[in-house]
Coordinates of C-alpha atoms in Angstrom, one line a residue:
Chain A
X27 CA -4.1 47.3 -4.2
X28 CA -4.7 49.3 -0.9
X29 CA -8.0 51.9 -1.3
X30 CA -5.3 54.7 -0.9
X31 CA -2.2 55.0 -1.9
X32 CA 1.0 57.3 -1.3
X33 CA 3.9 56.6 -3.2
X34 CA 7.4 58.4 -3.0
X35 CA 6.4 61.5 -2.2
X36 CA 8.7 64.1 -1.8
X37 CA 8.4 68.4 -1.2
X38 CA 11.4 70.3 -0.3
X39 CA 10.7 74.1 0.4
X40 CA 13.8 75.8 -1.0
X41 CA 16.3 73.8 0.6
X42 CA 14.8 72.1 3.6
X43 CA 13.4 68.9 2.5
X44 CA 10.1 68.6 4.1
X45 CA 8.9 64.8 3.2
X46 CA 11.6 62.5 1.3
X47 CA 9.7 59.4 -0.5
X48 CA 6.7 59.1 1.6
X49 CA 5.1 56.3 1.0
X50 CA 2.0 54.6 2.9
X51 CA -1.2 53.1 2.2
X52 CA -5.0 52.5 3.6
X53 CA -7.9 50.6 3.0
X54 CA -11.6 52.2 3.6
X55 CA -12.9 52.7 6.4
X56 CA -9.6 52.9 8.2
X57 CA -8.4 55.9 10.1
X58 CA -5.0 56.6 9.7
X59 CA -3.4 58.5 12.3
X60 CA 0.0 60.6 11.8
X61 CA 1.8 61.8 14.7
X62 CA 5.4 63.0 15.2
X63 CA 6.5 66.5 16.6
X64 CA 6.3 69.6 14.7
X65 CA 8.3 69.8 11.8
X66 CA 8.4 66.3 11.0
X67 CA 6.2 67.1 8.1
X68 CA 2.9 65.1 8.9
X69 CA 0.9 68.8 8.0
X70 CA 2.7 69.2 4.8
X71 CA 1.9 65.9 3.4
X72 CA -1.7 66.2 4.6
X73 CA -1.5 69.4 2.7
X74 CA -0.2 67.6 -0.3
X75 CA -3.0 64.9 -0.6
X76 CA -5.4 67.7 -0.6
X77 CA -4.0 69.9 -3.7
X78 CA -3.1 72.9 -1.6
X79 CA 0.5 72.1 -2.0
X80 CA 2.4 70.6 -4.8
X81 CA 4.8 67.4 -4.3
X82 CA 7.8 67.5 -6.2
X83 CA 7.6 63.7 -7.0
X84 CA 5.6 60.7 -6.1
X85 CA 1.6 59.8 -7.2
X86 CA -1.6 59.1 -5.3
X87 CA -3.7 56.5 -5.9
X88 CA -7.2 56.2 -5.0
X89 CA -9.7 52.8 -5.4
X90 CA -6.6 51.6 -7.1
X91 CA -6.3 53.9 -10.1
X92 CA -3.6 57.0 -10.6
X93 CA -5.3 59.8 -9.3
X94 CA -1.9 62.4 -9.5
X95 CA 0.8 62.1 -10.2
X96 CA 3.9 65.2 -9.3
X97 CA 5.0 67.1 -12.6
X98 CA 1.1 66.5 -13.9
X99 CA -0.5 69.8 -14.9
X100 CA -3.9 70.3 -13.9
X101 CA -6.6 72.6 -15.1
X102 CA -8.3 74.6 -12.3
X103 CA -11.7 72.5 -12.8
X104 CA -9.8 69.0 -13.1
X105 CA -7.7 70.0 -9.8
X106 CA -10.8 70.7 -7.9
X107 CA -12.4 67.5 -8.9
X108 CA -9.9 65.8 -7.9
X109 CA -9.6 67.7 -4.8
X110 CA -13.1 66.5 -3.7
X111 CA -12.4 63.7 -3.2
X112 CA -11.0 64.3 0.1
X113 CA -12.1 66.6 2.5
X114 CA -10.1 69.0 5.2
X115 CA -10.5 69.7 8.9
X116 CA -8.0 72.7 9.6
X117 CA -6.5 73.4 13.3
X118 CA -7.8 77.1 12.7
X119 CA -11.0 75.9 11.8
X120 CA -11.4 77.9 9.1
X121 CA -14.9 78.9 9.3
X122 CA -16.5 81.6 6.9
X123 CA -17.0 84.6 9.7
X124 CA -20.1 86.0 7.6
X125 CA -22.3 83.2 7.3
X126 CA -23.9 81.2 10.4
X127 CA -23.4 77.7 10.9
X128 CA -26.1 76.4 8.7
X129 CA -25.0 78.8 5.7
X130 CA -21.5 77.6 6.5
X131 CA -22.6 73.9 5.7
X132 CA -24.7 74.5 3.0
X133 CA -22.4 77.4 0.6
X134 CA -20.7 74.9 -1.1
X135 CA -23.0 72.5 -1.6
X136 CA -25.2 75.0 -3.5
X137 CA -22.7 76.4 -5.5
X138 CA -21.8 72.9 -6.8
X139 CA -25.7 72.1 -7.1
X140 CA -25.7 75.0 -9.4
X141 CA -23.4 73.2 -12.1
X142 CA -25.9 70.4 -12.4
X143 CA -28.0 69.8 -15.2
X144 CA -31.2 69.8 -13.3
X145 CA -30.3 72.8 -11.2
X146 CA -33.4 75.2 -13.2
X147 CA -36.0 72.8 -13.0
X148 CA -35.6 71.6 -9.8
X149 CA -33.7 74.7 -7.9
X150 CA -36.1 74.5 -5.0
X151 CA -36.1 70.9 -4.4
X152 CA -32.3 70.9 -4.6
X153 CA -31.7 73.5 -1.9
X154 CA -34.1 71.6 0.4
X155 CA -32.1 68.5 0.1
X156 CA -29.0 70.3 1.0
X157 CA -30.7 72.2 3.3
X158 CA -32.6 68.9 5.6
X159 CA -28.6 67.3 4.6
X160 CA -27.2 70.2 6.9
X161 CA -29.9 69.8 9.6
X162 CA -28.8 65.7 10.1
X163 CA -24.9 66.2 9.9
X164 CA -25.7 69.6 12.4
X165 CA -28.0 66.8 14.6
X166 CA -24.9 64.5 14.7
X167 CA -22.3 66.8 15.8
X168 CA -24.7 67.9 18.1
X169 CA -25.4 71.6 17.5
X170 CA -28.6 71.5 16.0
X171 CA -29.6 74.4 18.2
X172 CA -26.3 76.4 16.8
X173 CA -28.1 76.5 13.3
X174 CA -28.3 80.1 13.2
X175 CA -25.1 81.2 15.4
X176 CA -22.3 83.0 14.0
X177 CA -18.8 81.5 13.9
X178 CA -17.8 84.5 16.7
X179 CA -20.4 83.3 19.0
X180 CA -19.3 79.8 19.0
X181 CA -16.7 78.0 21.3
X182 CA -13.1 76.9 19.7
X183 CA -15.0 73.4 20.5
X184 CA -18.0 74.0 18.5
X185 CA -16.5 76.0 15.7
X186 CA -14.2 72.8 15.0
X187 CA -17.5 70.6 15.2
X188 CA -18.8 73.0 12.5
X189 CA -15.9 72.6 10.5
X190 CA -16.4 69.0 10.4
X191 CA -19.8 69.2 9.7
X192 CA -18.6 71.3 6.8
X193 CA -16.6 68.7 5.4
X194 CA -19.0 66.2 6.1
X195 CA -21.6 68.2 3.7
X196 CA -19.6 67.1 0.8
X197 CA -19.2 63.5 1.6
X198 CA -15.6 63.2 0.6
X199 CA -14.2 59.5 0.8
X200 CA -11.2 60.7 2.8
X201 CA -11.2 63.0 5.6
X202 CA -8.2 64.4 6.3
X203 CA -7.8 66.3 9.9
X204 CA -4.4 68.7 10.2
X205 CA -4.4 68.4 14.4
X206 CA -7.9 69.1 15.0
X207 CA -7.7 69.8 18.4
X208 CA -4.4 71.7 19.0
X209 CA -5.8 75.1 18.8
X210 CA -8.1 74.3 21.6
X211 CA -8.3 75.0 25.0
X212 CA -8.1 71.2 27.0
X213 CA -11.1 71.3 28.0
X214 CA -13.0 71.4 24.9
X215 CA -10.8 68.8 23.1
X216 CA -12.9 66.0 24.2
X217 CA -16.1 67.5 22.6
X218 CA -14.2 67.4 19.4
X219 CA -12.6 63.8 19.9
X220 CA -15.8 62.4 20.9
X221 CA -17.4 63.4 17.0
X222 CA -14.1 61.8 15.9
X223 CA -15.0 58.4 17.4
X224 CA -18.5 58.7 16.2
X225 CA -17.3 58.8 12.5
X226 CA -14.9 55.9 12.7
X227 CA -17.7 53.8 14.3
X228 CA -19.5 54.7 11.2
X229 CA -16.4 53.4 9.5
X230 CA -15.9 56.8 7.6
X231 CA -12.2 56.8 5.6
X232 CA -9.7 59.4 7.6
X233 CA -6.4 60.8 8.0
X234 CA -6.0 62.3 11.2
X235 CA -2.7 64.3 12.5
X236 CA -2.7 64.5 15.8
X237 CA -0.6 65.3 18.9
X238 CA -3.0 63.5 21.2
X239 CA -1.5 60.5 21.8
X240 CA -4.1 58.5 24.0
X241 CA -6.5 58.7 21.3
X242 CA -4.7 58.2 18.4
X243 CA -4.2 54.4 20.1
X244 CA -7.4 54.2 20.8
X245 CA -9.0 55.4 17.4
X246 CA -6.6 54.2 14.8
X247 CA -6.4 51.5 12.6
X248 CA -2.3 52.1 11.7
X249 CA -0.3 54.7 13.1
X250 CA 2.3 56.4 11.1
X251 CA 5.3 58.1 13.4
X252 CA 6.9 60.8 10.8
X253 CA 10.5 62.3 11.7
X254 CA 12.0 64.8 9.4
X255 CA 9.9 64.6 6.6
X256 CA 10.5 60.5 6.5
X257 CA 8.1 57.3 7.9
X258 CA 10.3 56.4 10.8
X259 CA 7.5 53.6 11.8
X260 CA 4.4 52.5 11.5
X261 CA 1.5 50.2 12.3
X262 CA -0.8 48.4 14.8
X263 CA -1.4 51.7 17.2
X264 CA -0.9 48.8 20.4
X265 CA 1.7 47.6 19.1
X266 CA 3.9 51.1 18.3
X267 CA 3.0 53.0 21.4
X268 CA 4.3 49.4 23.8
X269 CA 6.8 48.5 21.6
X270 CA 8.6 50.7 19.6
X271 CA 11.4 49.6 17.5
X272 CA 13.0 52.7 16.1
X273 CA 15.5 54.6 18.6
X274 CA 13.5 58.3 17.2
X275 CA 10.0 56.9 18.4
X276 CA 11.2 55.6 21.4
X277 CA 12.3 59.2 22.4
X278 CA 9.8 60.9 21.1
X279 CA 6.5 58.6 23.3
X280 CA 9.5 59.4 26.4
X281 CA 9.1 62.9 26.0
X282 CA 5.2 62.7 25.6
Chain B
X18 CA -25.4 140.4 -1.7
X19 CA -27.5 138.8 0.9
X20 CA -27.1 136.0 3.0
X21 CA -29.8 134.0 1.1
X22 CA -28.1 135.1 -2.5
X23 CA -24.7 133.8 -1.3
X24 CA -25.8 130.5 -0.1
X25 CA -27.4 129.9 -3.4
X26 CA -24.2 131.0 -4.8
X27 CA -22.4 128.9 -2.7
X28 CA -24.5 126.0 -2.9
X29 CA -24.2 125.8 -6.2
X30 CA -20.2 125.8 -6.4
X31 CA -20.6 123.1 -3.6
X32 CA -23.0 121.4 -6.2
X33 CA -19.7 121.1 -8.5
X34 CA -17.6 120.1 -5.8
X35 CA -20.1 117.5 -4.7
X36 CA -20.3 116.1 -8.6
X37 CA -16.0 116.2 -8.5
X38 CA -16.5 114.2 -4.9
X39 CA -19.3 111.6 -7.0
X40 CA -17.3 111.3 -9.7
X41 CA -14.2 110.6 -8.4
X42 CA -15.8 107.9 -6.1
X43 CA -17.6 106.1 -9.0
X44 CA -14.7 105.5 -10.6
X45 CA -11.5 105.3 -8.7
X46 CA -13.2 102.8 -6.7
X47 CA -13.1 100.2 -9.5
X48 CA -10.1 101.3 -11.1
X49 CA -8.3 100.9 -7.5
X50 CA -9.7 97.5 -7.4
X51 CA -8.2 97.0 -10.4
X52 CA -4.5 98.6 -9.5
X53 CA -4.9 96.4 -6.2
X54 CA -5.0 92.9 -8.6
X55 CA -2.4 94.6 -10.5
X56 CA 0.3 95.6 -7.7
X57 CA -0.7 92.1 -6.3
X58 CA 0.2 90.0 -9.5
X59 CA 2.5 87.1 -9.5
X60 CA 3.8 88.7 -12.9
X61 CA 6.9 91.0 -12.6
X62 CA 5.6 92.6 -15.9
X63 CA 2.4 93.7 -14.4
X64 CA 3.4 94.0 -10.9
X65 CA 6.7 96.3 -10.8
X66 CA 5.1 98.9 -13.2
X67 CA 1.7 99.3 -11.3
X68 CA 4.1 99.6 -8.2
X69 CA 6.3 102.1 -9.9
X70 CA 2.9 103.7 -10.7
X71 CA 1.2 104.4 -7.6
X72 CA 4.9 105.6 -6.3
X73 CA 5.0 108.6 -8.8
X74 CA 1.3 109.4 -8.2
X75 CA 1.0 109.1 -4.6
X76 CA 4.5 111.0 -4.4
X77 CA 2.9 113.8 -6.3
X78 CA 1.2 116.4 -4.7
X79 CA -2.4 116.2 -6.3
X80 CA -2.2 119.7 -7.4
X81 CA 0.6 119.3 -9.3
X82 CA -1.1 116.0 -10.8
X83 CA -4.0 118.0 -11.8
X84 CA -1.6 120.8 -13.7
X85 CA 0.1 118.1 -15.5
X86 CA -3.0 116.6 -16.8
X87 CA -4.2 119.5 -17.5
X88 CA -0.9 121.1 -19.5
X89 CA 0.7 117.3 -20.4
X90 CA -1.7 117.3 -23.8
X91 CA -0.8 120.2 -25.1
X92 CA 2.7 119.4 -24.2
X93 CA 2.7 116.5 -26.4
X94 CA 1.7 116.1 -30.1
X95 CA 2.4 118.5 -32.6
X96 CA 3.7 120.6 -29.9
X97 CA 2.2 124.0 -30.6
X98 CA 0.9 124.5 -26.7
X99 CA -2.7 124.5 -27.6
X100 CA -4.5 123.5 -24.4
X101 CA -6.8 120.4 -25.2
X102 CA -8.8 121.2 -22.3
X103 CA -9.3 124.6 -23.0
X104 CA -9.7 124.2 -26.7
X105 CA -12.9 121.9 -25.6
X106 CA -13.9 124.8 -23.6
X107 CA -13.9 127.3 -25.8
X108 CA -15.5 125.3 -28.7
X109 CA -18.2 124.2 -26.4
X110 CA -18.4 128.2 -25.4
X111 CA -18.8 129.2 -28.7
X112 CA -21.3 126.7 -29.7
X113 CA -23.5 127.6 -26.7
X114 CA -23.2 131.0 -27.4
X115 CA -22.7 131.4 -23.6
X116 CA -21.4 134.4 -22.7
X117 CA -19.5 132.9 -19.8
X118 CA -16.2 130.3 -20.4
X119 CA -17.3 126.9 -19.9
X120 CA -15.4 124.2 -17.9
X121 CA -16.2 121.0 -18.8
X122 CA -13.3 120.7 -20.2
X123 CA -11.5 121.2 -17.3
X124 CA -13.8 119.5 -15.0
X125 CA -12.6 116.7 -17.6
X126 CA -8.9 117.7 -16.7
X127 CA -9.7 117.7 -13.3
X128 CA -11.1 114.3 -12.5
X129 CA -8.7 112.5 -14.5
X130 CA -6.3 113.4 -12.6
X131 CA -8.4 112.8 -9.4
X132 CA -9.8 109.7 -10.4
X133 CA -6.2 108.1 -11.5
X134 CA -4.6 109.8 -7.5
X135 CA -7.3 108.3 -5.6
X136 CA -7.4 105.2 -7.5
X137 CA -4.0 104.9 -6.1
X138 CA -4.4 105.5 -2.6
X139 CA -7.8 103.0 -2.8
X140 CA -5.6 100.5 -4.7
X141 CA -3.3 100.5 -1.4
X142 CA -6.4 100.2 0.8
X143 CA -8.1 97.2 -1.1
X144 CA -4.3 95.7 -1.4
X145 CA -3.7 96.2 2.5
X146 CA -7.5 94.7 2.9
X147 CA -7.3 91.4 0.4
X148 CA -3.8 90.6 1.7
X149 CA -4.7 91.1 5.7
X150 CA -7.5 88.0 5.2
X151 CA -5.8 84.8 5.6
X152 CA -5.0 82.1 3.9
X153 CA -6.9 79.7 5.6
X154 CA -10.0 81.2 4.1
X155 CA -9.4 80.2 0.4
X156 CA -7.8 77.4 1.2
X157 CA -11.0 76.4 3.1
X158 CA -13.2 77.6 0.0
X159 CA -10.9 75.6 -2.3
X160 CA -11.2 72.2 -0.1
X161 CA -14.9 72.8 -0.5
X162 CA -14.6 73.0 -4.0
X163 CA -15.1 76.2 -4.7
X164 CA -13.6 78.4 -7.3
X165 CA -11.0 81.0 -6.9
X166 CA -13.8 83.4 -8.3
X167 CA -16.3 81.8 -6.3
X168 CA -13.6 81.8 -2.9
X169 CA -13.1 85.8 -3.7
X170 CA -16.1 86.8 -4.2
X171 CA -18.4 84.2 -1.6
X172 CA -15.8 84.6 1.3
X173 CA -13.2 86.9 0.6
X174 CA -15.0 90.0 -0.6
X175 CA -17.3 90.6 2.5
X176 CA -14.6 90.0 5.0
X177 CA -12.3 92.9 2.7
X178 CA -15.1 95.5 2.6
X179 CA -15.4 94.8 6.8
X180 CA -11.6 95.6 7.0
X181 CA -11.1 98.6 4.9
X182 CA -14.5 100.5 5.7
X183 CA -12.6 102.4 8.6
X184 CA -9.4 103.6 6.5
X185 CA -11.6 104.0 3.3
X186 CA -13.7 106.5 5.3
X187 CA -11.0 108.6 6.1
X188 CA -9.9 108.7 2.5
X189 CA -13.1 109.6 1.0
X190 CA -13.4 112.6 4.0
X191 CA -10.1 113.4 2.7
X192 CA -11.6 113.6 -0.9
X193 CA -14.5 115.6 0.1
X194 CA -11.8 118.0 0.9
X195 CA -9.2 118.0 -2.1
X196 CA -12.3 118.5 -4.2
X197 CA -11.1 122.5 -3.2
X198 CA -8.3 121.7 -5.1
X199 CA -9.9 122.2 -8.2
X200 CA -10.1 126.2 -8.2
X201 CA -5.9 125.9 -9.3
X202 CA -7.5 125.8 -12.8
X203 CA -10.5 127.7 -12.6
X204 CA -13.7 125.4 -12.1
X205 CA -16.3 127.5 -10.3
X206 CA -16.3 124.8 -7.6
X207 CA -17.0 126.1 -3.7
X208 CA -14.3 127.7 -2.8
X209 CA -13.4 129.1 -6.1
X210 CA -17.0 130.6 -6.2
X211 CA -16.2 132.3 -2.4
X212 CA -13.0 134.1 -3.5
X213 CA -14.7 135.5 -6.8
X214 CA -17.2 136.8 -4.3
X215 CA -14.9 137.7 -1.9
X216 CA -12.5 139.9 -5.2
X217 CA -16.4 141.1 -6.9
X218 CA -18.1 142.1 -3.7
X219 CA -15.5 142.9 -0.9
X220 CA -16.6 139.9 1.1
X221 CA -14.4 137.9 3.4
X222 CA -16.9 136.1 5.4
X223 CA -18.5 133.7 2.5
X224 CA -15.0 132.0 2.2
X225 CA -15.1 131.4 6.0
X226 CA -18.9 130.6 5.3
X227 CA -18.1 127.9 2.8
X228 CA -16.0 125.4 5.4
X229 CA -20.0 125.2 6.5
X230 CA -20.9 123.0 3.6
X231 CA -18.2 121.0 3.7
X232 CA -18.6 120.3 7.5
X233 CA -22.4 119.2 6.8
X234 CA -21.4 117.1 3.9
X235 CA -18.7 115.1 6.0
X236 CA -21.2 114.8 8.5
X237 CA -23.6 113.1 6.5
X238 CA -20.5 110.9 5.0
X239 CA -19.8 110.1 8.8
X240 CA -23.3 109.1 9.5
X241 CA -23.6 107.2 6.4
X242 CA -20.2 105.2 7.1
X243 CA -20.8 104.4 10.5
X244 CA -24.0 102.7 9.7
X245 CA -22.0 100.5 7.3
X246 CA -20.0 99.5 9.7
X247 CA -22.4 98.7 11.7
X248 CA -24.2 96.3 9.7
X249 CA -21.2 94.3 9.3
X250 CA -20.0 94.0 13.2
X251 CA -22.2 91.2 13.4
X252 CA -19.5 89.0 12.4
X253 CA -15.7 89.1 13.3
X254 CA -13.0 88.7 11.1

């Protein structure tokens, strides 16, 4: 059994169906890229494998068990532990305006730290973890020097590094990225691609919806091409974006 | 009178009006809160008749809210037109053995109906607040694994208070204000205090004299509000 799995998923809103029986799998360490043009679905299913959004049929599995399945009823703290298990990278970033970079990587972290037996006895210790935690994962995305910034002082390029670093604090074993670098300006998408690349040479698990095209080749381990709400192809990256079998694909790399 | 006599005098109507102003501010501010959650339900049940709610009491003019909390319990109940609010009055008169009427009672009378109007308006403020943050911020919380209680509370809340410190000035200088209201029934506030002089004494001026008070006050409040919106421009939203 694959690491991850979709299976059948399917989300209509009202009447438009959005994804009809999805299904597609991954192994760890892969990165999975989802392109297609807007519409197609790719942010509602990325939606759905994080909880934010409820599929109307189909289950996930993860490291081959059941992890949800469509119909199931889920306590607010079940939901969120299943929830962690991935981890999200919006296109608006998503930062929290009122805390600086640093307390934007380390606010979660400490309020789950405070659920932990140990969490009186060694409070100190514990924050200090998180805190050195946030320093390395800042020192990787390169904006060690950023620590203390606010979100407002930052460039759309570094806010989406942030972001990352965010998601990064919580060490989810799927990172899921809803088109990371559309809200940028072009010449700060390579900043955010770059920290891309660095985590899948590290060979960290992640979903990434994209509209850049170029990269998604280079990075991915399997590209999936999604066209109203259904998998119209997928595969080797080479071997989709030089040969492409179905007719929608072939239109849609003409138009890119 | 003297000029020193009638500021005292003043100053200590404007003392009432300042504890209707304090009172009101205590507690409509959490009972708005409250209304807010209420006209933002997901529940028809809850939602349609806190809507329905605010309607009537914003489309009442507060002075006629304040009459019908003030005549509505006698109204009711066995229906023999004693005044509740008086009746407490006039026991707490007699008991004192003051010579004057007291009005705690209808200071009582009074800030109900103040506290349930501006809770109202507030409500519509917070609402207008909590809805104008998007949803990317919980949804951002939640991914990180944080609570809806946690989300509101870590990332929401601040972000609110940023928003709705402008239009929430405004209604509390408005408040400062409709405190005057209360001389319809009789508390000795400011301006009630500046026509008895004005009947007792043949004095115009102290009612002119009055707006004064209530210009320094709002100052102060302006002061006060701006530095609080100061301290949070540090961050957008």
């Amino acid at each position: 059994m694959a690491y991850f799995e979709v299976n059948n998923i399917s989300k209509s809103f009202g009447k438009t169906e959005v994804l009809k029986n999805i299904d597609f799998s991954m192994e760890k360490g892969q990165v999975v890229s989802i392109i297609g043009s807007s519409g197609s679905g790719k942010t509602t299913l990325l939606r759905c494998i994080n909880f934010l959004c409820e599929p109307d049929q189909g289950q996930f599995h993860l490291e081959g068990e059941l992890l949800y399945e469509a119909g199931e009823k889920l306590s607010d703290r079940l939901l969120r532990d299943k929830r962690m298990n991935f981890g999200m990278v919006f296109q608006q970033f998503n930062l929290f305006p009122q805390y600086n970079v640093k307390e934007n990587l380390c606010l979660a972290p400490g309020l789950l730290a405070k659920e932990k037996p140990d969490w009186r006895t060694r409070k100190k210790e514990i924050l200090q973890e998180i805190a050195e935690r946030a320093d390395r994962i800042l020192e990787q995305v390169g904006l060690s020097e950023k620590a203390a910034a606010y979100p407002c002082e930052l460039s759309g390029g570094q806010q989406q590094r942030v972001a990352i670093a965010r998601a990064l604090m919580l060490s989810p074993k799927i990172l899921c990225f809803d088109e990371p670098t559309s809200a940028l300006d072009p010449e700060l998408t390579g900043e955010v691609l770059r920290v891309l690349k660095e985590l899948a040479q590290k060979k960290i698990t992640m979903i990434i919806v994209t509209h850049e095209m170029n990269f998604a080749r280079e990075i991915s381990d399997k590209v999936v091409f999604m066209a109203d709400g259904v998998i119209a192809e997928e595969g080797d990256p080479e071997r989709l974006f030089t040969d492409p079998q179905s007719p929608r694909l072939k239109a849609f790399l003409a138009k890119e | 009178m003297d000029f020193v006599t009638i500021t005292k005098t003043l100053l200590e109507g404007f003392g009432i009006s300042c504890l209707l102003f304090a009172g009101t501010l205590l507690l409509a501010t959490p009972l708005g809160l409250l209304f807010s959650f209420c006209s933002m339900s997901k529940l028809k049940v809850i939602r349609i008749p806190s809507k329905i709610f605010i309607w009537v009491v914003r489309g009442i003019p507060l002075m006629l809210f304040i009459f019908l909390i003030y005549y509505l319990p006698g109204l009711i109940g066995d229906g023999n037109m004693v005044n509740l609010f008086d009746k407490l009055d006039l026991e707490a008169t007699i008991a004192s053995g003051s010579r004057e009427l007291l009005w705690y009672g209808r200071f009582l009378a009074v800030l109900i109906a103040f506290v349930v109007n501006y809770a109202c308006y507030f409500s519509e403020i917070f609402r207008g607040g909590i809805e104008s943050i998007s949803q990317g911020q919980y949804e951002a919380g939640y991914v990180l694994g944080m609570t809806r209680t946690q989300v509101f509370f870590r990332v929401v809340l601040k972000q609110v208070v940023k928003r709705i410190v402008p239009p929430f000035s405004n209604e509390i200088i408005t408040l400062v204000k409709d405190t005057a209201l209360a001389n319809a029934i009789a508390i000795p506030e400011i301006i009630f205090t500046a026509k008895k002089m004005a009947n007792s004494a043949a004095l115009i001026w102290p009612i002119f004299y009055s707006a004064v008070f209530y210009l320094i006050f709002v100052g102060v409040l302006t002061l006060v509000l701006g530095r609080i919106e100061k301290r949070l421009s540090y961050f957008k939203v």
